[in-house]
Short mmCIF file of C-alpha atoms and ligand atoms in Angstrom, two decimals:
data_model
loop_
_atom_site.label_atom_id
_atom_site.label_comp_id
_atom_site.label_asym_id
_atom_site.label_seq_id
_atom_site.Cartn_x
_atom_site.Cartn_y
_atom_site.Cartn_z
CA THR C 1 0.11 -0.05 -0.03
CA GLY C 2 1.03 3.57 -0.03
CA GLY C 3 1.03 4.33 3.39
CA ALA C 4 3.34 1.23 4.16
CA ARG C 5 5.76 3.21 1.95
CA THR C 6 5.79 6.83 3.95
CA VAL C 7 7.32 3.89 6.98
CA PRO C 8 11.28 4.85 7.45
CA HIS C 9 13.20 1.68 6.62
CA ARG C 10 16.15 2.12 8.66
CA GLN C 11 17.80 4.01 11.16
CA ARG C 12 20.05 7.16 9.73
CA GLN C 13 23.66 6.17 9.22
CA PRO C 14 26.35 8.70 9.60
CA GLY C 15 27.35 10.29 6.45
CA ASP C 16 23.14 9.92 5.13
CA PRO C 17 22.11 13.08 3.06
CA ALA C 18 19.89 15.95 4.81
CA GLY C 19 16.52 14.08 4.83
CA SER C 20 17.34 10.48 4.78
CA PRO C 21 13.51 8.33 5.06
CA GLN C 22 12.69 10.69 2.13
CA HIS C 23 15.67 9.93 0.11
CA ASP C 24 15.47 5.90 0.99
CA ILE C 25 12.13 5.74 -0.66
CA SER C 26 13.46 7.13 -3.74
CA LEU C 27 16.45 4.89 -3.22
CA GLU C 28 13.82 1.78 -2.99
CA ALA C 29 11.99 2.48 -6.18
CA ALA C 30 15.40 3.23 -7.52
CA MET C 31 16.26 -0.64 -6.32
CA PHE C 32 13.34 -2.20 -8.03
CA GLN C 33 14.24 -0.83 -11.47
CA ALA C 34 17.72 -1.78 -10.84
CA VAL C 35 16.85 -5.28 -10.33
CA ARG C 36 15.03 -5.19 -13.81
CA GLU C 37 18.15 -3.22 -15.04
CA GLY C 38 20.94 -5.85 -13.73
CA GLU C 39 22.97 -2.76 -11.78
CA PHE C 40 23.98 -5.34 -8.88
CA LEU C 41 27.30 -6.69 -9.03
CA LEU C 42 29.45 -8.41 -6.90
CA TYR C 43 32.83 -7.79 -5.62
CA TYR C 44 35.27 -10.24 -4.08
CA GLN C 45 37.60 -9.42 -1.14
CA PRO C 46 40.64 -12.02 -0.96
CA ILE C 47 41.10 -14.11 2.02
CA VAL C 48 44.62 -14.15 3.22
CA SER C 49 46.88 -17.01 4.95
CA SER C 50 48.65 -14.25 7.62
CA ARG C 51 51.33 -16.97 7.25
CA THR C 52 51.96 -17.24 4.16
CA ARG C 53 50.25 -14.76 2.46
CA ARG C 54 48.83 -16.39 -0.19
CA ILE C 55 45.05 -16.24 -1.37
CA GLU C 56 42.94 -18.76 0.81
CA GLY C 57 39.39 -17.68 -0.70
CA PHE C 58 37.30 -14.81 -1.08
CA GLU C 59 34.60 -12.96 0.46
CA THR C 60 31.47 -12.32 -2.14
CA LEU C 61 30.23 -8.44 -1.29
CA MET C 62 27.67 -7.06 -3.06
CA ARG C 63 27.71 -3.77 -5.10
CA TRP C 64 25.03 -1.52 -6.94
CA LYS C 65 25.98 0.42 -9.63
CA HIS C 66 23.54 3.42 -10.19
CA PRO C 67 23.74 5.22 -13.37
CA THR C 68 23.98 8.78 -12.00
CA LEU C 69 24.45 7.94 -7.97
CA GLY C 70 27.34 5.67 -8.94
CA MET C 71 28.12 3.04 -6.06
CA VAL C 72 26.00 2.87 -3.56
CA PRO C 73 27.48 1.03 -0.50
CA PRO C 74 25.46 -1.96 0.92
CA VAL C 75 25.25 -0.35 4.20
CA ARG C 76 22.73 1.66 2.57
CA PHE C 77 21.21 -0.72 0.14
CA ILE C 78 21.19 -4.25 2.57
CA PRO C 79 18.89 -2.54 5.03
CA ILE C 80 16.00 -1.49 2.40
CA ALA C 81 16.37 -4.92 1.18
CA GLU C 82 15.97 -6.61 4.22
CA THR C 83 12.89 -4.27 5.10
CA ASN C 84 11.23 -5.00 1.74
CA GLY C 85 12.14 -8.45 1.29
CA LEU C 86 14.38 -8.18 -1.85
CA ILE C 87 16.94 -9.59 -0.27
CA ASN C 88 15.51 -12.79 -0.25
CA MET C 89 16.05 -12.65 -4.25
CA LEU C 90 19.02 -10.48 -3.97
CA GLY C 91 20.89 -12.64 -1.95
CA ALA C 92 19.98 -15.83 -3.88
CA TRP C 93 21.87 -14.71 -7.17
CA ALA C 94 24.53 -13.78 -5.32
CA LEU C 95 24.99 -17.55 -3.83
CA LYS C 96 24.87 -18.79 -7.43
CA SER C 97 27.18 -16.41 -8.73
CA ALA C 98 29.60 -16.56 -6.05
CA LEU C 99 29.69 -20.75 -6.09
CA VAL C 100 29.94 -20.33 -9.84
CA GLN C 101 32.37 -17.80 -9.87
CA LEU C 102 34.24 -19.89 -7.47
CA ARG C 103 34.84 -22.70 -10.27
CA GLN C 104 36.29 -20.16 -12.61
CA PHE C 105 38.50 -18.60 -9.65
CA GLU C 106 39.92 -22.17 -8.81
CA GLU C 107 40.57 -23.27 -12.30
CA VAL C 108 42.71 -20.18 -13.19
CA ALA C 109 44.24 -20.89 -9.65
CA ARG C 110 45.27 -24.58 -10.13
CA ARG C 111 44.25 -24.97 -6.49
CA ASP C 112 41.34 -25.23 -4.17
CA LEU C 113 39.72 -22.04 -3.00
CA TYR C 114 36.83 -21.36 -0.50
CA ILE C 115 34.00 -18.73 -1.02
CA SER C 116 32.19 -16.76 1.63
CA VAL C 117 28.91 -15.60 1.27
CA ASN C 118 26.97 -13.13 3.72
CA ILE C 119 23.78 -14.33 4.57
CA SER C 120 20.99 -11.74 5.80
CA PRO C 121 18.46 -12.13 9.11
CA ARG C 122 16.27 -12.75 6.88
CA GLN C 123 17.34 -14.98 4.45
CA PHE C 124 18.52 -17.00 7.01
CA ARG C 125 14.58 -16.85 8.55
CA ASN C 126 13.27 -17.61 5.28
CA ASP C 127 11.46 -20.86 4.44
CA ARG C 128 12.89 -21.41 1.09
CA PHE C 129 16.59 -20.90 2.06
CA LEU C 130 17.65 -24.25 2.62
CA SER C 131 16.39 -25.15 -1.33
CA VAL C 132 18.36 -22.17 -2.15
CA LEU C 133 21.19 -22.99 -0.91
CA ASP C 134 20.62 -26.29 -3.00
CA ASP C 135 19.63 -24.74 -5.98
CA ALA C 136 22.95 -22.99 -6.14
CA LEU C 137 25.06 -26.36 -4.92
CA ALA C 138 23.80 -27.86 -7.58
CA PHE C 139 23.79 -25.70 -10.34
CA SER C 140 27.20 -24.44 -9.41
CA GLY C 141 28.49 -28.10 -9.11
CA THR C 142 30.65 -26.85 -6.33
CA PRO C 143 31.22 -29.14 -3.20
CA GLY C 144 29.54 -27.61 -0.34
CA ASP C 145 32.68 -27.72 1.75
CA LYS C 146 33.66 -25.22 -0.43
CA LEU C 147 31.61 -22.73 0.87
CA VAL C 148 31.48 -20.65 3.78
CA LEU C 149 28.38 -19.05 5.31
CA GLU C 150 28.44 -15.34 7.01
CA ILE C 151 25.96 -14.61 9.63
CA THR C 152 25.80 -12.25 12.92
CA GLU C 153 25.29 -13.62 15.88
CA GLY C 154 22.28 -11.38 15.50
CA THR C 155 21.07 -13.66 13.00
CA LEU C 156 21.18 -16.97 15.59
CA MET C 157 19.51 -15.05 18.44
CA VAL C 158 16.34 -14.03 16.76
CA ASP C 159 15.56 -17.95 17.12
CA PRO C 160 18.12 -19.68 18.57
CA ALA C 161 15.89 -23.27 18.35
CA HIS C 162 15.07 -22.45 14.75
CA ALA C 163 18.55 -21.20 14.34
CA GLU C 164 19.89 -24.57 15.33
CA SER C 165 18.18 -26.90 13.13
CA ILE C 166 19.17 -24.65 10.32
CA LEU C 167 22.70 -24.66 10.93
CA GLY C 168 22.06 -28.38 11.39
CA LYS C 169 21.15 -28.48 7.83
CA MET C 170 23.95 -26.21 6.51
CA ALA C 171 26.61 -28.92 8.49
CA GLU C 172 24.57 -32.10 6.59
CA ARG C 173 25.59 -29.94 3.50
CA ARG C 174 28.96 -29.45 4.42
CA ALA C 175 28.42 -25.81 4.24
CA ARG C 176 30.90 -23.94 7.10
CA ILE C 177 29.47 -21.04 9.00
CA ALA C 178 31.60 -17.81 9.86
CA ILE C 179 30.40 -14.99 12.58
CA ASP C 180 30.77 -12.22 11.34
CA ASP C 181 32.05 -8.72 13.11
CA PHE C 182 32.50 -11.41 15.88
CA GLY C 183 32.43 -9.36 19.26
CA THR C 184 29.95 -6.79 18.24
CA GLY C 185 26.39 -8.57 18.81
CA TYR C 186 25.03 -8.60 21.96
CA SER C 187 25.06 -12.33 22.78
CA SER C 188 26.69 -14.74 25.12
CA LEU C 189 29.36 -17.42 24.62
CA ALA C 190 27.24 -20.23 25.07
CA TYR C 191 26.14 -20.10 21.43
CA LEU C 192 29.63 -20.91 20.61
CA LYS C 193 29.05 -24.34 22.31
CA ARG C 194 25.23 -25.00 20.96
CA PHE C 195 25.85 -24.03 17.56
CA PRO C 196 28.30 -25.63 14.60
CA ILE C 197 30.35 -22.95 13.85
CA SER C 198 34.08 -23.27 12.16
CA VAL C 199 34.80 -19.27 11.58
CA LEU C 200 35.34 -16.60 13.84
CA LYS C 201 35.77 -12.75 12.14
CA ILE C 202 36.80 -10.52 14.43
CA ASP C 203 35.63 -7.08 13.93
CA ARG C 204 37.48 -4.17 12.33
CA ALA C 205 36.39 -2.23 15.18
CA PHE C 206 38.89 -4.16 17.21
CA ILE C 207 41.67 -4.52 14.61
CA LYS C 208 41.95 -0.85 13.38
CA ASP C 209 43.82 0.67 16.53
CA LEU C 210 45.99 -2.40 16.83
CA PRO C 211 48.84 -2.48 17.99
CA GLU C 212 48.73 0.70 20.11
CA SER C 213 45.51 0.40 21.59
CA SER C 214 45.87 -2.63 24.90
CA LYS C 215 41.90 -2.68 25.26
CA ASP C 216 41.89 -3.47 21.17
CA ALA C 217 44.68 -5.53 22.03
CA ALA C 218 43.10 -7.87 24.98
CA ILE C 219 40.15 -8.36 23.17
CA CYS C 220 41.67 -9.86 20.25
CA ASN C 221 43.98 -12.32 22.50
CA ALA C 222 40.67 -13.66 24.26
CA VAL C 223 39.38 -14.09 20.65
CA LEU C 224 42.40 -16.04 19.39
CA ASP C 225 42.30 -17.73 22.43
CA ILE C 226 39.22 -19.03 22.36
CA ALA C 227 39.36 -20.31 19.01
CA LYS C 228 42.30 -21.89 19.37
CA HIS C 229 40.87 -24.44 22.41
CA LEU C 230 37.10 -24.64 20.52
CA ASN C 231 39.10 -25.38 16.91
CA LEU C 232 37.73 -22.44 14.86
CA SER C 233 39.79 -20.73 12.26
CA VAL C 234 39.97 -16.69 12.90
CA VAL C 235 39.56 -13.95 10.16
CA ALA C 236 40.61 -10.80 10.76
CA GLU C 237 38.75 -8.11 8.95
CA GLY C 238 40.14 -5.06 8.29
CA VAL C 239 43.56 -5.42 8.04
CA GLU C 240 45.40 -2.25 6.85
CA THR C 241 48.64 -1.93 8.03
CA GLU C 242 51.82 -4.76 8.19
CA GLU C 243 51.66 -3.66 12.18
CA GLN C 244 48.41 -5.20 12.46
CA LEU C 245 49.36 -8.26 10.14
CA ASP C 246 52.01 -8.93 12.35
CA TYR C 247 50.26 -8.88 15.46
CA VAL C 248 47.92 -10.96 15.11
CA GLU C 249 49.94 -13.71 13.16
CA THR C 250 52.33 -13.47 15.19
CA ARG C 251 49.15 -15.05 18.06
CA GLY C 252 48.18 -17.05 15.86
CA CYS C 253 45.31 -15.97 13.30
CA ASP C 254 44.98 -17.60 10.60
CA TYR C 255 43.54 -15.55 7.94
CA VAL C 256 43.14 -12.17 6.99
CA GLN C 257 41.37 -9.98 5.28
CA GLY C 258 41.70 -6.36 4.75
CA TYR C 259 42.99 -3.68 2.49
CA LEU C 260 46.61 -4.01 3.18
CA THR C 261 46.41 -7.85 0.78
CA GLY C 262 43.67 -6.91 -1.23
CA LYS C 263 40.33 -4.45 -1.38
CA PRO C 264 36.90 -5.86 -2.88
CA MET C 265 37.53 -6.31 -6.16
CA SER C 266 35.44 -7.07 -9.36
CA ALA C 267 36.14 -11.21 -10.49
CA HIS C 268 38.38 -10.31 -13.62
CA VAL C 269 40.50 -8.16 -11.07
CA ALA C 270 40.76 -11.11 -8.70
CA LEU C 271 41.52 -13.71 -11.62
CA ALA C 272 44.75 -11.71 -12.56
CA ALA C 273 45.57 -11.08 -8.68
CA LEU C 274 45.60 -15.33 -8.47
CA LYS C 275 47.08 -15.13 -11.97
CA GLU C 276 49.94 -13.51 -10.49
CA ASP C 277 49.79 -15.71 -7.41
CA LEU C 278 50.56 -18.25 -9.52
CA TYR C 279 53.20 -17.06 -11.71
CA THR C 280 55.23 -15.41 -8.18
CA GLU C 281 55.12 -19.97 -7.52
CA LEU C 282 56.22 -20.76 -10.55
CA LEU C 283 59.39 -18.46 -10.69
CA PRO C 284 61.69 -19.85 -8.01
CA ILE C 285 61.22 -23.23 -10.26
CA ASP C 286 62.40 -22.05 -13.44
CA PRO C 287 62.97 -18.45 -14.24
CA ARG C 288 63.07 -18.75 -17.78
CA ALA C 289 59.63 -20.75 -17.98
CA GLY C 290 56.95 -18.89 -19.90
CA THR C 291 54.15 -17.33 -18.53
CA PRO C 292 51.32 -20.00 -17.63
P1 LIG Y 301 30.59 -7.40 5.92
O1 LIG Y 301 30.57 -8.72 5.80
O2 LIG Y 301 31.82 -7.06 7.49
O3 LIG Y 301 32.08 -6.89 4.95
C1 LIG Y 301 33.26 -6.59 5.43
C2 LIG Y 301 33.02 -4.99 5.01
O4 LIG Y 301 34.55 -4.75 6.08
C3 LIG Y 301 33.17 -4.26 3.34
O5 LIG Y 301 32.04 -3.58 3.13
C4 LIG Y 301 34.60 -4.35 3.33
O6 LIG Y 301 35.26 -4.00 1.84
C5 LIG Y 301 35.30 -3.88 4.05
N1 LIG Y 301 36.72 -3.49 4.64
C6 LIG Y 301 37.34 -4.97 4.34
N2 LIG Y 301 38.54 -4.53 4.08
C7 LIG Y 301 38.55 -3.46 5.15
C8 LIG Y 301 39.77 -2.44 5.34
O7 LIG Y 301 40.86 -2.90 5.11
N3 LIG Y 301 39.77 -1.26 5.89
C9 LIG Y 301 38.36 -1.06 5.64
N4 LIG Y 301 37.86 0.21 5.87
N5 LIG Y 301 37.09 -1.35 5.28
C10 LIG Y 301 37.29 -2.87 5.19
P2 LIG Y 301 31.18 -3.38 2.19
O8 LIG Y 301 31.63 -4.10 1.26
O9 LIG Y 301 30.70 -2.11 2.15
O10 LIG Y 301 30.26 -4.49 2.99
C11 LIG Y 301 29.35 -3.74 4.23
C12 LIG Y 301 28.53 -4.60 4.71
O11 LIG Y 301 27.89 -4.87 3.93
C13 LIG Y 301 28.92 -6.17 4.49
O12 LIG Y 301 30.29 -5.92 6.36
C14 LIG Y 301 28.12 -6.89 4.80
O13 LIG Y 301 27.51 -6.99 6.93
C15 LIG Y 301 26.82 -6.13 4.32
N6 LIG Y 301 27.06 -6.95 2.73
C16 LIG Y 301 27.85 -6.86 1.54
N7 LIG Y 301 27.88 -7.65 0.30
C17 LIG Y 301 26.46 -8.17 1.15
C18 LIG Y 301 25.38 -9.79 0.23
O14 LIG Y 301 25.96 -9.67 -0.35
N8 LIG Y 301 25.05 -10.07 1.25
C19 LIG Y 301 24.28 -9.57 2.72
N9 LIG Y 301 23.42 -9.77 3.41
N10 LIG Y 301 24.94 -8.62 3.28
C20 LIG Y 301 26.09 -8.12 2.34
MG1 LIG Y 302 31.18 -10.89 6.00
MG1 LIG Y 303 32.47 -8.41 8.84
MG1 LIG Y 304 32.46 -5.80 9.27
#
């Protein structure tokens, strides 16, 4: 109805232009058009082994390239899509495309990689989510164990009993679960015991002031310690400096993801990055060998 349209769709974010609710309504209308026009695309950010600095996987990050507004950041459009339900369709598209894209990444890299995909709370709760997941796995032919689904603590806490059953079904498909923005939600650590979780992603908020901030250092150390004892992998998000990389690597953090080791990039650029990695690996063996 027309009335529903006047409801503000999300909390204002810092940096929003004045008159944000009005702006969001036009943004929402533009989103439906954007779906028809195919203005959404996917970027991929390398997830790198902190020790070897080799790309082990990519996180899939959605982008909206609006013809006049330019790149609309996900913090602006994901909350709207979450409110109006478009996220189910966009999320299904992202999942399927990312799983297909992974196959090309692996072909070029000639080794195993994994792909991480963000799942919003509404997608996770959607009755059709498991069939969307199965479709995407079947269509792409990608094995489930190469998929990591990123969810937040909040997603688990809305309905823990339902979450437990969904996560069990994901485990049957061998997809792994990562807790995104770990430490920023308001949940208890008990869920680490209850749910089959494989990866913790330390939020950038705890990384950005390392190594100077002793509080952030303490938090990172505590997370790494818990992860070690629960046998979970850890990804440090938002690593921008060598000092930050050194700090987390020295303390046993397995993976880093940040501007230092690679910004979110188009699939085309990601393929070039993978080729480069292959080439530098071949160089020490025979410098005269032709390009692969
Ligand atoms: P997220 O899942 O925590 O993704 C990480 C965000 O940190 C990305 O922002 C990435 O570009 C940014 N980032 C990575 N390294 C650095 C760094 O070194 N410095 C700084 N300053 N930032 C860094 P992005 O792409 O703007 O996405 C923001 C959020 O939007 C994501 O946070 C995720 O919650 C959501 N999002 C993005 N794509 C999707 C999607 O396909 N589906 C869903 N449901 N949510 C998505
Ligand atoms: Mg994420
Ligand atoms: Mg995150
Ligand atoms: Mg984050």
